[in-house]
Amino acid sequence: MKFLFKVLFLVMLLAFVWNLFGNNLKDTANKSAFEQFKTKILTIIEHPSVAATIDTIQLGMETVLEDIHNVIKGMQQEEQPIEEVAKTKLEHPLTHTFSVHNIEIGNSKEYVERLVGIAQRSTLNEYGVDWYTYHDHYQNFFMAAYDEQNKVAGLYTNQDLISSKQGIARGSSKESVLAALGEPMSGIRKGLVTYRTQNDGEYDLFQMDHSYITIFYDKHENNTVTAIQIISSSLEEQKDSFYPEASTALKEGFEWQLFDLTNAARVVHGLPFLTWDEQVQETARDHSSDMAKNHYFDHTNLEGKSPFDRMEEDHINFRAAGENLAAGQTSSIFAHEGLMNSLGHRENNLHSDFESLGVGVAFDSESKPYFTENFLTR
């Protein structure tokens, strides 16, 4: 390498000198003058001080070339395909008991979006932060929430994206979950109040890895794992009451979240996802508001009108329609999982002929949410 740089420097020096004196040398009759000049240049180059200067230039050039090589290598790593990023992550063991799509509590938002791309939607949830919804036409569906440092503080999926050190995955039996994780919690204490879980065995709550982990079961598929929610302890502590404070943003967040959850469940069962229908959403919102204001819970309102009567009254034409109701759940996630465990509501969620969906949410005076889903085939 050193010899190569010396030759390169010599060529450059000769080219420079030739550019200055070449024309005069070409015109002389004594051709040996150029040979003498070249010999003189070579003698100068072999002088120790000049040789040392060349070595210094060589070292500098080698350093510059090495820096350029490192920059190019870094750019190539930054442009590493998403599949390679995921492969790199998969080569490392899980540091938490559970992960979703190879994402764990504490991972950065930058890592998540390098892995799966930009979120399809972000909407407010009951913890006062947004659920970011990631999917590809509802395939590989999951939601992530981030803290103030843009670190993952919440995760949810109802698809086959669950990994765990104990081998628990979507489809695992409830018995295997309890055998691996032990006795579930009976509730979460907030201040002086303990909020107890009353769910008819539809889910179990565990505390580990500085997180609260809810495992949901599908009663219509032999009580196997159907979904998971992971909430960091710090995020859970931000929620100081059972029901979140009602707001327009939270109402809209619950509506979009329930819509996305329903579509993600449909895709799991091999069904096409539904489109959003703003017209029937207004019908759904009106019914939720009526139930919240008048403190009742029924498909038939206080005027004796059915869901189909209300749709016709709102000038909505349809060939087929259905309605799901839920009330009292703390989030769209718990509402959706409850609906999937109720046979009639489950049939609406998984009806192959429905084409669109409108979701309406309202809160009563105590911030208790009421959920209405109206399904349509026009």
CSV table of N, CA and C in Angstrom, one decimal, residues 46 92 356:
chain,number,residue,atom,x,y,z
A,46,GLU,N,13.5,10.8,-3.4
A,46,GLU,CA,14.2,9.9,-2.5
A,46,GLU,C,14.8,10.6,-1.3
A,92,HIS,N,-32.0,-12.2,19.4
A,92,HIS,CA,-31.7,-11.9,20.8
A,92,HIS,C,-32.9,-12.5,21.6
A,356,SER,N,-70.2,-3.0,6.0
A,356,SER,CA,-69.8,-1.7,6.6
A,356,SER,C,-70.2,-1.7,8.1
